[in-house]
mmCIF file of C-alpha atoms in Angstrom:
data_model
loop_
_atom_site.group_PDB
_atom_site.id
_atom_site.type_symbol
_atom_site.label_atom_id
_atom_site.label_comp_id
_atom_site.label_asym_id
_atom_site.label_seq_id
_atom_site.Cartn_x
_atom_site.Cartn_y
_atom_site.Cartn_z
ATOM 1 C CA UNK W 30 93.064 88.459 116.529
ATOM 2 C CA UNK W 31 94.039 91.243 118.590
ATOM 3 C CA UNK W 32 93.286 93.539 115.683
ATOM 4 C CA UNK W 33 89.664 92.852 115.385
ATOM 5 C CA UNK W 34 89.425 92.765 119.119
ATOM 6 C CA UNK W 35 90.399 96.670 119.639
ATOM 7 C CA UNK W 36 88.464 97.367 116.231
ATOM 8 C CA UNK W 37 85.339 96.021 118.156
ATOM 9 C CA UNK W 38 86.286 97.480 121.309
ATOM 10 C CA UNK W 39 86.656 101.114 119.966
ATOM 11 C CA UNK W 40 83.682 100.719 117.365
ATOM 12 C CA UNK W 41 81.928 103.770 118.805
ATOM 13 C CA UNK W 42 84.857 105.849 118.998
ATOM 14 C CA UNK W 43 85.795 108.557 116.264
ATOM 15 C CA UNK W 44 88.781 108.243 113.744
ATOM 16 C CA UNK W 45 90.569 110.429 115.846
ATOM 17 C CA UNK W 46 90.475 108.848 118.832
ATOM 18 C CA UNK W 47 90.434 105.124 117.702
ATOM 19 C CA UNK W 48 94.347 106.499 116.009
ATOM 20 C CA UNK W 49 94.991 108.377 119.618
ATOM 21 C CA UNK W 50 94.339 104.463 121.350
ATOM 22 C CA UNK W 51 96.362 102.614 118.836
ATOM 23 C CA UNK W 52 99.144 104.584 119.500
ATOM 24 C CA UNK W 53 99.142 104.443 123.236
ATOM 25 C CA UNK W 54 99.147 100.994 122.967
ATOM 26 C CA UNK W 55 101.543 99.915 119.881
ATOM 27 C CA UNK W 56 104.098 102.818 120.948
ATOM 28 C CA UNK W 57 105.042 100.328 124.084
ATOM 29 C CA UNK W 58 106.681 98.412 121.841
ATOM 30 C CA UNK W 59 109.762 99.385 119.718
ATOM 31 C CA UNK W 60 109.769 96.222 117.323
ATOM 32 C CA UNK W 61 106.500 98.444 115.811
ATOM 33 C CA UNK W 62 108.283 101.767 114.944
ATOM 34 C CA UNK W 63 110.300 102.018 111.981
ATOM 35 C CA UNK W 64 113.679 102.632 113.556
ATOM 36 C CA UNK W 65 112.742 100.812 117.091
ATOM 37 C CA UNK W 66 114.352 97.475 116.309
ATOM 38 C CA UNK W 67 117.737 97.053 116.320
ATOM 39 C CA UNK W 68 118.204 93.822 114.491
ATOM 40 C CA UNK W 69 114.839 94.265 111.969
ATOM 41 C CA UNK W 70 115.468 91.699 109.874
ATOM 42 C CA UNK W 71 115.081 89.037 112.363
ATOM 43 C CA UNK W 72 112.345 90.655 113.306
ATOM 44 C CA UNK W 73 108.530 89.810 112.094
ATOM 45 C CA UNK W 74 107.466 93.272 114.390
ATOM 46 C CA UNK W 75 106.753 95.304 110.879
ATOM 47 C CA UNK W 76 104.401 92.424 109.279
ATOM 48 C CA UNK W 77 102.719 91.945 113.168
ATOM 49 C CA UNK W 78 101.937 96.009 112.938
ATOM 50 C CA UNK W 79 101.149 95.767 109.375
ATOM 51 C CA UNK W 80 98.538 92.737 110.123
ATOM 52 C CA UNK W 81 97.407 94.539 112.821
ATOM 53 C CA UNK W 82 96.586 97.729 110.697
ATOM 54 C CA UNK W 83 94.924 96.074 107.934
ATOM 55 C CA UNK W 84 92.326 94.424 110.303
ATOM 56 C CA UNK W 85 92.117 96.982 112.798
ATOM 57 C CA UNK W 86 90.717 99.953 109.350
ATOM 58 C CA UNK W 87 89.364 97.127 106.915
ATOM 59 C CA UNK W 88 86.324 98.532 105.881
ATOM 60 C CA UNK W 89 87.073 102.668 106.188
ATOM 61 C CA UNK W 90 86.244 104.913 103.859
ATOM 62 C CA UNK W 91 89.155 106.172 102.073
ATOM 63 C CA UNK W 92 89.348 109.455 104.135
ATOM 64 C CA UNK W 93 89.771 107.840 107.126
ATOM 65 C CA UNK W 94 92.862 105.739 105.685
ATOM 66 C CA UNK W 95 94.058 109.011 105.051
ATOM 67 C CA UNK W 96 93.919 110.355 108.400
ATOM 68 C CA UNK W 97 95.921 106.746 109.601
ATOM 69 C CA UNK W 98 98.961 106.966 106.178
ATOM 70 C CA UNK W 99 99.018 110.643 108.445
ATOM 71 C CA UNK W 100 98.953 109.034 111.634
ATOM 72 C CA UNK W 101 101.929 106.490 110.281
ATOM 73 C CA UNK W 102 103.473 109.317 109.046
ATOM 74 C CA UNK W 103 103.624 111.004 111.800
ATOM 75 C CA UNK W 104 104.280 108.922 114.352
ATOM 76 C CA UNK W 105 107.272 106.971 112.291
ATOM 77 C CA UNK W 106 108.519 110.553 110.691
ATOM 78 C CA UNK W 107 108.559 108.576 107.332
ATOM 79 C CA UNK W 108 108.263 111.674 105.042
ATOM 80 C CA UNK W 109 111.767 113.560 106.339
ATOM 81 C CA UNK W 110 113.524 109.575 106.238
ATOM 82 C CA UNK W 111 112.346 109.653 102.904
ATOM 83 C CA UNK W 112 113.200 113.385 101.801
ATOM 84 C CA UNK W 113 116.378 111.738 103.267
ATOM 85 C CA UNK W 114 117.139 108.624 101.466
ATOM 86 C CA UNK W 115 115.540 110.380 98.009
ATOM 87 C CA UNK W 116 117.969 113.447 98.242
ATOM 88 C CA UNK W 117 120.805 112.265 99.121
ATOM 89 C CA UNK W 118 123.260 109.539 97.080
ATOM 90 C CA UNK W 119 121.923 106.236 96.228
ATOM 91 C CA UNK W 120 123.509 103.807 98.025
ATOM 92 C CA UNK W 121 124.834 106.258 101.451
ATOM 93 C CA UNK W 122 122.337 105.455 103.763
ATOM 94 C CA UNK W 123 122.024 101.809 103.464
ATOM 95 C CA UNK W 124 120.499 101.478 106.608
ATOM 96 C CA UNK W 125 117.939 104.044 106.004
ATOM 97 C CA UNK W 126 117.278 102.711 102.509
ATOM 98 C CA UNK W 127 116.289 98.981 104.142
ATOM 99 C CA UNK W 128 114.435 100.421 106.700
ATOM 100 C CA UNK W 129 111.956 102.330 104.598
ATOM 101 C CA UNK W 130 111.457 99.179 102.783
ATOM 102 C CA UNK W 131 110.554 97.105 105.496
ATOM 103 C CA UNK W 132 108.586 99.582 106.831
ATOM 104 C CA UNK W 133 106.446 100.509 103.448
ATOM 105 C CA UNK W 134 106.434 97.074 102.573
ATOM 106 C CA UNK W 135 105.483 95.168 105.773
ATOM 107 C CA UNK W 136 103.520 97.388 107.632
ATOM 108 C CA UNK W 137 101.346 99.321 104.711
ATOM 109 C CA UNK W 138 101.596 97.083 101.378
ATOM 110 C CA UNK W 139 102.169 93.779 101.672
ATOM 111 C CA UNK W 140 98.216 93.004 104.202
ATOM 112 C CA UNK W 141 95.922 93.608 101.462
ATOM 113 C CA UNK W 142 93.693 91.334 100.083
ATOM 114 C CA UNK W 143 92.141 93.772 97.316
ATOM 115 C CA UNK W 144 94.898 95.614 94.152
ATOM 116 C CA UNK W 145 92.729 98.933 95.086
ATOM 117 C CA UNK W 146 93.709 98.928 98.596
ATOM 118 C CA UNK W 147 97.343 98.194 97.428
ATOM 119 C CA UNK W 148 97.084 100.588 95.517
ATOM 120 C CA UNK W 149 95.745 103.557 97.170
ATOM 121 C CA UNK W 150 98.660 102.951 99.679
ATOM 122 C CA UNK W 151 100.957 103.037 97.560
ATOM 123 C CA UNK W 152 99.959 106.273 96.148
ATOM 124 C CA UNK W 153 99.740 107.479 99.136
ATOM 125 C CA UNK W 154 103.604 106.562 100.234
ATOM 126 C CA UNK W 155 104.977 108.474 96.494
ATOM 127 C CA UNK W 156 102.469 111.074 95.561
ATOM 128 C CA UNK W 157 103.460 113.537 98.206
ATOM 129 C CA UNK W 158 107.125 113.506 95.898
ATOM 130 C CA UNK W 159 107.647 114.880 92.382
ATOM 131 C CA UNK W 160 108.434 112.266 90.028
ATOM 132 C CA UNK W 161 112.611 111.960 89.720
ATOM 133 C CA UNK W 162 111.867 111.236 93.609
ATOM 134 C CA UNK W 163 108.907 109.031 93.388
ATOM 135 C CA UNK W 164 111.353 106.750 90.934
ATOM 136 C CA UNK W 165 114.233 106.600 93.127
ATOM 137 C CA UNK W 166 111.208 105.512 96.281
ATOM 138 C CA UNK W 167 109.864 103.303 94.038
ATOM 139 C CA UNK W 168 113.121 101.419 93.362
ATOM 140 C CA UNK W 169 114.250 101.251 96.772
ATOM 141 C CA UNK W 170 111.058 99.470 97.859
ATOM 142 C CA UNK W 171 110.706 97.439 95.368
ATOM 143 C CA UNK W 172 113.952 97.532 93.389
ATOM 144 C CA UNK W 173 116.777 94.512 93.907
ATOM 145 C CA UNK W 174 118.545 93.775 96.764
ATOM 146 C CA UNK W 175 121.232 92.008 98.084
ATOM 147 C CA UNK W 176 121.744 88.820 100.389
ATOM 148 C CA UNK W 177 122.485 89.209 103.410
ATOM 149 C CA UNK W 178 125.722 89.613 105.466
ATOM 150 C CA UNK W 179 127.031 86.648 106.161
ATOM 151 C CA UNK W 180 125.124 83.396 107.043
ATOM 152 C CA UNK W 181 121.900 82.533 108.379
ATOM 153 C CA UNK W 182 120.681 79.481 110.303
ATOM 154 C CA UNK W 183 117.334 78.140 108.331
ATOM 155 C CA UNK W 184 116.615 76.128 111.228
ATOM 156 C CA UNK W 185 116.359 79.383 113.928
ATOM 157 C CA UNK W 186 113.657 81.582 111.679
ATOM 158 C CA UNK W 187 109.779 80.388 110.870
ATOM 159 C CA UNK W 188 108.886 79.849 107.088
ATOM 160 C CA UNK W 189 107.277 82.868 106.766
ATOM 161 C CA UNK W 190 110.107 84.941 108.260
ATOM 162 C CA UNK W 191 112.069 83.516 105.413
ATOM 163 C CA UNK W 192 109.877 84.791 103.082
ATOM 164 C CA UNK W 193 110.617 88.419 104.720
ATOM 165 C CA UNK W 194 113.974 87.819 104.932
ATOM 166 C CA UNK W 195 114.141 87.127 100.748
ATOM 167 C CA UNK W 196 112.709 89.934 99.568
ATOM 168 C CA UNK W 197 114.693 92.597 102.756
ATOM 169 C CA UNK W 198 117.909 91.629 103.386
ATOM 170 C CA UNK W 199 121.170 93.117 102.160
ATOM 171 C CA UNK W 200 120.949 96.587 100.863
ATOM 172 C CA UNK W 201 118.952 97.860 98.142
ATOM 173 C CA UNK W 202 121.915 97.446 94.734
ATOM 174 C CA UNK W 203 121.867 100.639 92.584
ATOM 175 C CA UNK W 204 123.815 99.217 90.002
ATOM 176 C CA UNK W 205 122.652 96.161 88.949
ATOM 177 C CA UNK W 206 120.288 97.602 86.362
ATOM 178 C CA UNK W 207 123.285 99.404 84.863
ATOM 179 C CA UNK W 208 126.669 96.787 85.420
ATOM 180 C CA UNK W 209 124.773 94.211 83.107
ATOM 181 C CA UNK W 210 121.986 92.531 81.667
ATOM 182 C CA UNK W 211 119.407 91.588 85.142
ATOM 183 C CA UNK W 212 117.003 88.784 85.108
ATOM 184 C CA UNK W 213 113.162 88.816 86.031
ATOM 185 C CA UNK W 214 113.510 87.953 89.754
ATOM 186 C CA UNK W 215 114.972 91.573 90.098
ATOM 187 C CA UNK W 216 112.651 93.279 87.920
ATOM 188 C CA UNK W 217 108.984 91.782 89.412
ATOM 189 C CA UNK W 218 108.511 94.559 91.878
ATOM 190 C CA UNK W 219 108.822 97.159 89.975
ATOM 191 C CA UNK W 220 106.676 95.173 87.389
ATOM 192 C CA UNK W 221 103.790 94.264 89.729
ATOM 193 C CA UNK W 222 104.014 98.277 91.365
ATOM 194 C CA UNK W 223 104.243 99.588 87.921
ATOM 195 C CA UNK W 224 101.394 97.374 87.011
ATOM 196 C CA UNK W 225 99.391 98.218 90.048
ATOM 197 C CA UNK W 226 99.579 102.192 89.408
ATOM 198 C CA UNK W 227 98.191 101.694 85.958
ATOM 199 C CA UNK W 228 95.554 100.006 86.885
ATOM 200 C CA UNK W 229 91.783 101.817 86.179
ATOM 201 C CA UNK W 230 92.216 101.321 90.441
ATOM 202 C CA UNK W 231 94.351 103.238 91.008
ATOM 203 C CA UNK W 232 92.383 106.414 90.240
ATOM 204 C CA UNK W 233 95.577 108.703 90.671
ATOM 205 C CA UNK W 234 97.044 108.187 88.200
ATOM 206 C CA UNK W 235 96.676 108.551 84.605
ATOM 207 C CA UNK W 236 98.805 106.436 81.560
ATOM 208 C CA UNK W 237 100.934 109.400 80.899
ATOM 209 C CA UNK W 238 101.771 110.099 84.867
ATOM 210 C CA UNK W 239 103.013 105.900 84.898
ATOM 211 C CA UNK W 240 104.407 106.215 81.618
ATOM 212 C CA UNK W 241 106.189 109.137 82.979
ATOM 213 C CA UNK W 242 107.430 107.192 85.925
ATOM 214 C CA UNK W 243 109.132 103.954 84.070
ATOM 215 C CA UNK W 244 111.168 106.449 82.084
ATOM 216 C CA UNK W 245 112.173 108.193 84.868
ATOM 217 C CA UNK W 246 112.627 105.137 86.544
ATOM 218 C CA UNK W 247 115.253 103.997 83.680
ATOM 219 C CA UNK W 248 117.423 106.384 84.905
ATOM 220 C CA UNK W 249 117.793 105.249 88.550
ATOM 221 C CA UNK W 250 120.441 105.800 89.815
ATOM 222 C CA UNK W 251 121.709 106.542 86.155
ATOM 223 C CA UNK W 252 120.364 104.952 82.169
ATOM 224 C CA UNK W 253 119.647 101.505 82.500
ATOM 225 C CA UNK W 254 120.933 98.947 79.671
ATOM 226 C CA UNK W 255 118.390 98.569 77.268
ATOM 227 C CA UNK W 256 118.060 94.759 77.897
ATOM 228 C CA UNK W 257 117.062 96.127 81.076
ATOM 229 C CA UNK W 258 114.627 98.337 80.005
ATOM 230 C CA UNK W 259 113.103 95.798 77.961
ATOM 231 C CA UNK W 260 112.197 93.074 80.144
ATOM 232 C CA UNK W 261 111.029 95.424 82.727
ATOM 233 C CA UNK W 262 108.326 96.445 79.843
ATOM 234 C CA UNK W 263 107.531 92.791 78.897
ATOM 235 C CA UNK W 264 107.017 91.812 82.965
ATOM 236 C CA UNK W 265 104.600 94.976 83.219
ATOM 237 C CA UNK W 266 102.750 93.856 80.584
ATOM 238 C CA UNK W 267 100.985 94.572 76.955
ATOM 239 C CA UNK W 268 99.526 97.732 77.377
ATOM 240 C CA UNK W 269 102.235 99.474 79.526
ATOM 241 C CA UNK W 270 104.527 98.273 77.276
ATOM 242 C CA UNK W 271 102.605 99.537 73.995
ATOM 243 C CA UNK W 272 101.602 102.962 75.869
ATOM 244 C CA UNK W 273 105.354 103.817 76.376
ATOM 245 C CA UNK W 274 106.221 102.663 72.765
ATOM 246 C CA UNK W 275 104.030 104.350 71.152
ATOM 247 C CA UNK W 276 104.725 107.843 73.196
ATOM 248 C CA UNK W 277 107.924 107.424 71.549
ATOM 249 C CA UNK W 278 106.608 106.908 67.986
ATOM 250 C CA UNK W 279 104.270 109.963 68.448
ATOM 251 C CA UNK W 280 107.264 111.977 69.942
ATOM 252 C CA UNK W 281 109.328 111.379 67.118
ATOM 253 C CA UNK W 282 111.500 108.863 68.923
ATOM 254 C CA UNK W 283 112.399 106.101 66.158
ATOM 255 C CA UNK W 284 115.808 105.600 66.408
ATOM 256 C CA UNK W 285 115.319 105.102 69.881
ATOM 257 C CA UNK W 286 112.288 102.840 69.248
ATOM 258 C CA UNK W 287 114.257 100.462 67.473
ATOM 259 C CA UNK W 288 116.708 100.167 68.921
ATOM 260 C CA UNK W 289 114.218 99.335 72.420
ATOM 261 C CA UNK W 290 112.281 96.798 69.747
ATOM 262 C CA UNK W 291 115.026 95.105 68.663
ATOM 263 C CA UNK W 292 115.646 94.263 72.525
ATOM 264 C CA UNK W 293 111.824 93.075 73.196
ATOM 265 C CA UNK W 294 112.783 90.122 70.622
ATOM 266 C CA UNK W 295 116.529 89.741 72.173
ATOM 267 C CA UNK W 296 114.582 89.309 75.266
ATOM 268 C CA UNK W 297 112.218 87.017 73.787
ATOM 269 C CA UNK W 298 115.264 84.826 72.619
ATOM 270 C CA UNK W 299 116.145 84.856 75.930
ATOM 271 C CA UNK W 300 113.869 84.333 78.290
ATOM 272 C CA UNK W 301 111.652 81.996 76.036
ATOM 273 C CA UNK W 302 109.041 84.169 74.914
ATOM 274 C CA UNK W 303 107.186 83.490 72.327
ATOM 275 C CA UNK W 304 108.923 85.918 68.962
ATOM 276 C CA UNK W 305 104.870 86.582 67.772
ATOM 277 C CA UNK W 306 104.833 88.698 70.871
ATOM 278 C CA UNK W 307 107.619 90.991 70.001
ATOM 279 C CA UNK W 308 106.398 90.887 66.013
ATOM 280 C CA UNK W 309 102.749 92.297 67.395
ATOM 281 C CA UNK W 310 103.735 94.488 68.994
ATOM 282 C CA UNK W 311 105.421 95.915 66.644
ATOM 283 C CA UNK W 312 102.507 95.217 63.707
ATOM 284 C CA UNK W 313 101.018 97.952 67.161
ATOM 285 C CA UNK W 314 102.956 100.473 67.229
ATOM 286 C CA UNK W 315 103.981 100.836 63.297
ATOM 287 C CA UNK W 316 99.926 101.680 63.541
ATOM 288 C CA UNK W 317 100.624 104.943 65.719
ATOM 289 C CA UNK W 318 102.606 106.633 63.160
ATOM 290 C CA UNK W 319 100.768 108.984 60.777
ATOM 291 C CA UNK W 320 102.447 108.329 57.522
ATOM 292 C CA UNK W 321 103.592 105.582 55.318
ATOM 293 C CA UNK W 322 106.647 107.402 55.178
ATOM 294 C CA UNK W 323 107.254 107.584 59.552
ATOM 295 C CA UNK W 324 106.546 103.861 59.460
ATOM 296 C CA UNK W 325 108.364 102.778 57.093
ATOM 297 C CA UNK W 326 111.622 104.973 58.542
ATOM 298 C CA UNK W 327 111.187 103.253 61.418
ATOM 299 C CA UNK W 328 110.977 99.917 60.304
ATOM 300 C CA UNK W 329 114.418 100.860 58.181
ATOM 301 C CA UNK W 330 115.800 101.911 62.156
ATOM 302 C CA UNK W 331 114.707 98.530 62.532
ATOM 303 C CA UNK W 332 116.714 96.894 60.825
ATOM 304 C CA UNK W 333 119.709 98.942 61.125
ATOM 305 C CA UNK W 334 119.332 98.448 64.636
ATOM 306 C CA UNK W 335 119.739 95.154 63.807
ATOM 307 C CA UNK W 336 122.540 95.464 61.455
ATOM 308 C CA UNK W 337 124.905 98.158 64.400
ATOM 309 C CA UNK W 338 124.047 95.460 67.595
ATOM 310 C CA UNK W 339 125.464 92.622 65.875
ATOM 311 C CA UNK W 340 128.376 94.050 64.694
ATOM 312 C CA UNK W 341 129.109 96.252 67.747
ATOM 313 C CA UNK W 342 128.888 92.378 69.430
ATOM 314 C CA UNK W 343 130.805 90.344 66.666
ATOM 315 C CA UNK W 344 133.511 92.853 67.352
ATOM 316 C CA UNK W 345 133.477 92.054 70.619
ATOM 317 C CA UNK W 346 134.365 88.688 70.343
ATOM 318 C CA UNK W 347 136.779 88.924 68.032
ATOM 319 C CA UNK W 348 138.656 91.417 70.368
ATOM 320 C CA UNK W 349 139.297 88.351 72.062
ATOM 321 C CA UNK W 350 138.341 90.169 75.571
ATOM 322 C CA UNK W 351 135.926 87.479 77.250
ATOM 323 C CA UNK W 352 135.379 86.538 80.497
ATOM 324 C CA UNK W 353 134.796 82.854 81.892
ATOM 325 C CA UNK W 354 131.213 82.466 80.686
ATOM 326 C CA UNK W 355 131.870 83.811 77.277
ATOM 327 C CA UNK W 356 129.428 86.599 77.817
ATOM 328 C CA UNK W 357 130.311 88.509 74.430
ATOM 329 C CA UNK W 358 129.862 85.050 72.336
ATOM 330 C CA UNK W 359 126.853 84.362 73.977
ATOM 331 C CA UNK W 360 125.031 87.683 73.343
ATOM 332 C CA UNK W 361 125.648 87.375 70.257
ATOM 333 C CA UNK W 362 124.588 83.870 69.293
ATOM 334 C CA UNK W 363 121.072 85.120 71.427
ATOM 335 C CA UNK W 364 120.784 88.306 69.188
ATOM 336 C CA UNK W 365 121.204 86.207 65.776
ATOM 337 C CA UNK W 366 118.527 83.853 66.900
ATOM 338 C CA UNK W 367 116.475 86.787 68.078
ATOM 339 C CA UNK W 368 117.239 88.157 64.525
ATOM 340 C CA UNK W 369 116.647 84.962 62.556
ATOM 341 C CA UNK W 370 113.179 84.078 64.898
ATOM 342 C CA UNK W 371 111.480 87.678 64.852
ATOM 343 C CA UNK W 372 112.014 88.213 61.185
ATOM 344 C CA UNK W 373 111.155 83.853 61.048
ATOM 345 C CA UNK W 374 107.585 85.767 62.191
ATOM 346 C CA UNK W 375 106.952 88.520 60.072
ATOM 347 C CA UNK W 376 107.236 85.892 57.190
ATOM 348 C CA UNK W 377 105.194 83.353 58.525
ATOM 349 C CA UNK W 378 102.676 86.928 59.219
ATOM 350 C CA UNK W 379 102.879 87.904 56.101
ATOM 351 C CA UNK W 380 102.265 84.418 54.228
ATOM 352 C CA UNK W 381 99.384 84.091 56.343
ATOM 353 C CA UNK W 382 97.975 88.043 55.587
ATOM 354 C CA UNK W 383 98.508 86.872 51.880
ATOM 355 C CA UNK W 384 97.108 83.464 51.599
ATOM 356 C CA UNK W 385 93.489 85.171 53.493
ATOM 357 C CA UNK W 386 93.184 87.587 50.046
ATOM 358 C CA UNK W 387 93.905 85.163 47.741
#
């Protein structure tokens, strides 16, 4: 490949000179620039650029890769463009948000084989910014996007390009987590990124850093629906979910934690996850409380949260304001089933414990 040939031809040169030659060659291709291609959604330029850089830098040490990132930032003016979108009203710079998403994913993130490499480059993108901006930027890069305006003829594009368009088409949808429950597809990219940062190979991130980032993400651009929070935590994995909930327990936020517990049960019911997972998660969280009184208060809060949510949903059904999908009734149906299955698993667990002690 071109990347491998270039790598071998410049093998004896210092990193600085290799990057100069890289710039000299690649700067002639407008589609390799962040703002260079007039139609980036229909072009594989950034994808090719990313593959070239991955081959070129494979095996380079961390210091050299830092230099590469700084070189790319200088070349693309990425920091200034990121500053523009994270300090603007979400959605006010749609085209720039999309170009940053395309550039970060196609050039910097998508082509690495090892998770440690992906974590390194994602860290380079996020770490220069304060936590609130990290959350905004994470949403821009991995959050849900709309479909393209207008129709695309699949026959005009190669399969690889179509896959590229699926995750980068249209524009970032900022209201997705606020307006109603969303699906796994809209959250999977964010969850995978969070897991990547939580991974032990991402040395520059502590567990507290990642949990704070998740907390900050849940108010981008405004406070999310609790169901979407719960779904993100489930997709992010057991360790992140437990650590997030444990932090709330330690900080005395029992009422908020109880509501989250109910929504975890609701998501398990809706998305057909095993309900015993939610019960076991609650068991683990209960052990975080330092006294029996705190633990009992939390359990009472969980029951109260179930009651209040069911009453609220029942009131919505009785009010008669129904949409075409009858979502109010469906939500009530799922919540009642979630409560029944949640308590069923608790009874099973209790009976098993009792039989083991007899």
